[in-house]
Amino acid sequence: MDTDFPQARNFLTQRTFGPECSGTLALDVNHMKDGDFAGLAALQKKYGLVGVRMSGDARFIVMVSAQSDSPAERQAVPLSENMVFLKVEGDFRNRADEARFYYSLHGNQWTAIGKPLRMAYTLPHFMSCRFALFNYATKVAGGFVDFDYFRVGRPLTGAD
């Protein structure tokens, strides 16, 4: 079991690139168990993430920010569907260094969630921000998710 995101041992990462980029994934959450958490992060020392957290029998799309070095859930939205689409956009133009977080229930209309993250470049983890796919259990082992796809691209689309 892992207690929180930085302690999870099974990230799959992809370096971000400038001047702007986005990472999008489709996530089947039908087999999650209580305490499971899976999704997509902008990974650096001050990270942010959008994911699905299972709490009892309920699922929530959540945005977590560690902007202040102390992770805090910024927003939670109930999720009744088994499939959800998550996106992180990185804007590196003119040193904006900002990540924005989105979700979609159908993969084509995006809703912003939480707050943008100001990415600070520090050396404790990596030499730049990375997208990170993650899935970990905090209570019981045995749950799982299916990452249907992960796509990295240049265009920023924002929320509809």
Short mmCIF file of C-alpha atoms in Angstrom, two decimals, residues 1-150:
data_model
loop_
_atom_site.label_atom_id
_atom_site.label_comp_id
_atom_site.label_asym_id
_atom_site.label_seq_id
_atom_site.Cartn_x
_atom_site.Cartn_y
_atom_site.Cartn_z
CA MET A 1 0.00 0.00 0.00
CA ASP A 2 1.08 3.56 -0.68
CA THR A 3 0.08 6.45 1.55
CA ASP A 4 0.13 9.22 -1.05
CA PHE A 5 1.13 10.18 -4.59
CA PRO A 6 4.89 10.86 -4.04
CA GLN A 7 5.25 7.46 -2.34
CA ALA A 8 3.61 5.49 -5.18
CA ARG A 9 6.08 3.17 -6.87
CA ASN A 10 4.51 2.71 -10.27
CA PHE A 11 4.59 5.93 -12.29
CA LEU A 12 4.93 5.85 -16.03
CA THR A 13 6.39 9.20 -17.11
CA GLN A 14 6.90 11.20 -20.29
CA ARG A 15 8.87 14.44 -20.43
CA THR A 16 6.84 17.53 -21.32
CA PHE A 17 8.03 19.83 -24.09
CA GLY A 18 7.62 23.45 -25.06
CA PRO A 19 6.46 25.87 -25.90
CA GLU A 20 3.17 24.11 -25.09
CA CYS A 21 1.98 20.53 -24.87
CA SER A 22 -0.81 18.36 -23.59
CA GLY A 23 -1.14 14.84 -22.25
CA THR A 24 -4.50 13.07 -22.56
CA LEU A 25 -5.61 9.65 -21.42
CA ALA A 26 -8.69 7.44 -21.39
CA LEU A 27 -9.19 5.58 -18.12
CA ASP A 28 -11.52 2.66 -17.37
CA VAL A 29 -12.17 2.74 -13.61
CA ASN A 30 -14.69 -0.10 -13.37
CA HIS A 31 -12.45 -2.37 -11.25
CA MET A 32 -11.22 0.10 -8.62
CA LYS A 33 -11.43 -0.82 -4.95
CA ASP A 34 -11.90 1.37 -1.88
CA GLY A 35 -8.86 3.63 -1.46
CA ASP A 36 -7.58 3.28 -5.04
CA PHE A 37 -6.37 6.40 -6.84
CA ALA A 38 -5.42 6.61 -10.53
CA GLY A 39 -4.88 9.35 -13.07
CA LEU A 40 -2.53 11.83 -14.74
CA ALA A 41 -0.08 14.24 -13.09
CA ALA A 42 2.25 17.08 -13.90
CA LEU A 43 5.19 15.69 -11.94
CA GLN A 44 7.89 17.83 -10.36
CA LYS A 45 8.56 18.61 -6.72
CA LYS A 46 5.51 20.90 -6.77
CA TYR A 47 3.16 18.55 -8.59
CA GLY A 48 -0.48 18.65 -9.56
CA LEU A 49 -2.76 15.86 -10.68
CA VAL A 50 -6.21 14.98 -11.93
CA GLY A 51 -7.47 11.50 -11.18
CA VAL A 52 -10.18 9.20 -9.91
CA ARG A 53 -10.30 8.36 -6.22
CA MET A 54 -12.45 5.49 -4.95
CA SER A 55 -13.96 6.15 -1.53
CA GLY A 56 -16.14 3.32 -0.27
CA ASP A 57 -18.52 2.60 -3.16
CA ALA A 58 -18.25 6.12 -4.61
CA ARG A 59 -15.86 7.43 -7.25
CA PHE A 60 -14.74 11.05 -7.55
CA ILE A 61 -12.74 12.95 -10.16
CA VAL A 62 -10.32 15.01 -8.08
CA MET A 63 -7.65 17.63 -8.63
CA VAL A 64 -4.80 17.71 -6.12
CA SER A 65 -2.16 20.44 -5.94
CA ALA A 66 1.15 20.38 -4.07
CA GLN A 67 1.90 23.98 -5.04
CA SER A 68 2.47 24.87 -1.38
CA ASP A 69 4.57 21.74 -0.64
CA SER A 70 1.58 20.32 1.23
CA PRO A 71 -0.76 18.38 -1.11
CA ALA A 72 -4.34 19.61 -1.01
CA GLU A 73 -7.44 18.43 -2.83
CA ARG A 74 -8.70 21.50 -4.72
CA GLN A 75 -11.90 20.05 -6.20
CA ALA A 76 -13.85 16.80 -6.30
CA VAL A 77 -16.66 15.86 -8.71
CA PRO A 78 -18.78 12.69 -8.31
CA LEU A 79 -18.26 10.14 -11.11
CA SER A 80 -20.86 7.53 -12.01
CA GLU A 81 -19.41 6.46 -15.39
CA ASN A 82 -16.86 3.65 -15.80
CA MET A 83 -14.80 5.55 -18.40
CA VAL A 84 -13.31 9.01 -17.92
CA PHE A 85 -10.88 11.10 -19.96
CA LEU A 86 -8.21 13.21 -18.25
CA LYS A 87 -5.94 15.92 -19.60
CA VAL A 88 -3.06 18.06 -18.40
CA GLU A 89 -1.93 21.02 -20.49
CA GLY A 90 1.50 22.59 -20.06
CA ASP A 91 2.15 26.18 -21.11
CA PHE A 92 5.85 27.08 -21.15
CA ARG A 93 5.57 30.19 -23.33
CA ASN A 94 7.33 33.26 -21.95
CA ARG A 95 8.16 31.34 -18.75
CA ALA A 96 4.49 30.87 -17.87
CA ASP A 97 5.37 27.34 -16.67
CA GLU A 98 1.76 26.53 -15.88
CA ALA A 99 -0.16 23.24 -15.88
CA ARG A 100 -3.93 23.15 -16.21
CA PHE A 101 -6.13 20.15 -15.46
CA TYR A 102 -9.27 18.88 -17.22
CA TYR A 103 -11.67 15.96 -17.39
CA SER A 104 -14.26 14.77 -19.88
CA LEU A 105 -16.94 12.12 -19.77
CA HIS A 106 -16.89 11.58 -23.56
CA GLY A 107 -13.41 12.66 -24.64
CA ASN A 108 -14.39 15.69 -26.67
CA GLN A 109 -15.77 18.39 -24.34
CA TRP A 110 -13.35 19.31 -21.54
CA THR A 111 -14.15 20.75 -18.11
CA ALA A 112 -11.46 22.49 -16.10
CA ILE A 113 -10.99 21.16 -12.58
CA GLY A 114 -9.11 22.62 -9.63
CA LYS A 115 -6.56 25.38 -10.05
CA PRO A 116 -3.65 25.84 -12.45
CA LEU A 117 -0.26 24.77 -11.08
CA ARG A 118 2.78 27.01 -11.33
CA MET A 119 5.54 24.54 -12.13
CA ALA A 120 8.80 25.29 -10.34
CA TYR A 121 11.92 23.69 -11.77
CA THR A 122 13.87 22.03 -9.00
CA LEU A 123 16.33 19.14 -9.05
CA PRO A 124 15.12 16.74 -6.31
CA HIS A 125 13.08 14.66 -8.79
CA PHE A 126 13.75 15.44 -12.46
CA MET A 127 15.32 18.15 -14.54
CA SER A 128 11.95 19.16 -15.99
CA CYS A 129 8.27 18.56 -15.55
CA ARG A 130 6.91 15.21 -16.68
CA PHE A 131 3.49 13.78 -17.35
CA ALA A 132 2.97 10.84 -15.01
CA LEU A 133 0.36 8.09 -15.29
CA PHE A 134 -0.26 6.57 -11.88
CA ASN A 135 -2.35 4.00 -10.05
CA TYR A 136 -1.97 3.01 -6.42
CA ALA A 137 -3.89 1.51 -3.52
CA THR A 138 -4.13 3.11 -0.08
CA LYS A 139 -6.34 0.52 1.67
CA VAL A 140 -6.58 -2.88 -0.04
CA ALA A 141 -4.71 -4.51 -2.91
CA GLY A 142 -6.43 -6.04 -5.92
CA GLY A 143 -8.14 -3.14 -7.64
CA PHE A 144 -7.00 -2.01 -11.06
CA VAL A 145 -7.68 0.43 -13.88
CA ASP A 146 -7.17 0.17 -17.62
CA PHE A 147 -5.34 3.00 -19.35
CA ASP A 148 -6.94 2.75 -22.79
CA TYR A 149 -4.53 5.27 -24.31
CA PHE A 150 -2.12 8.08 -23.48
#
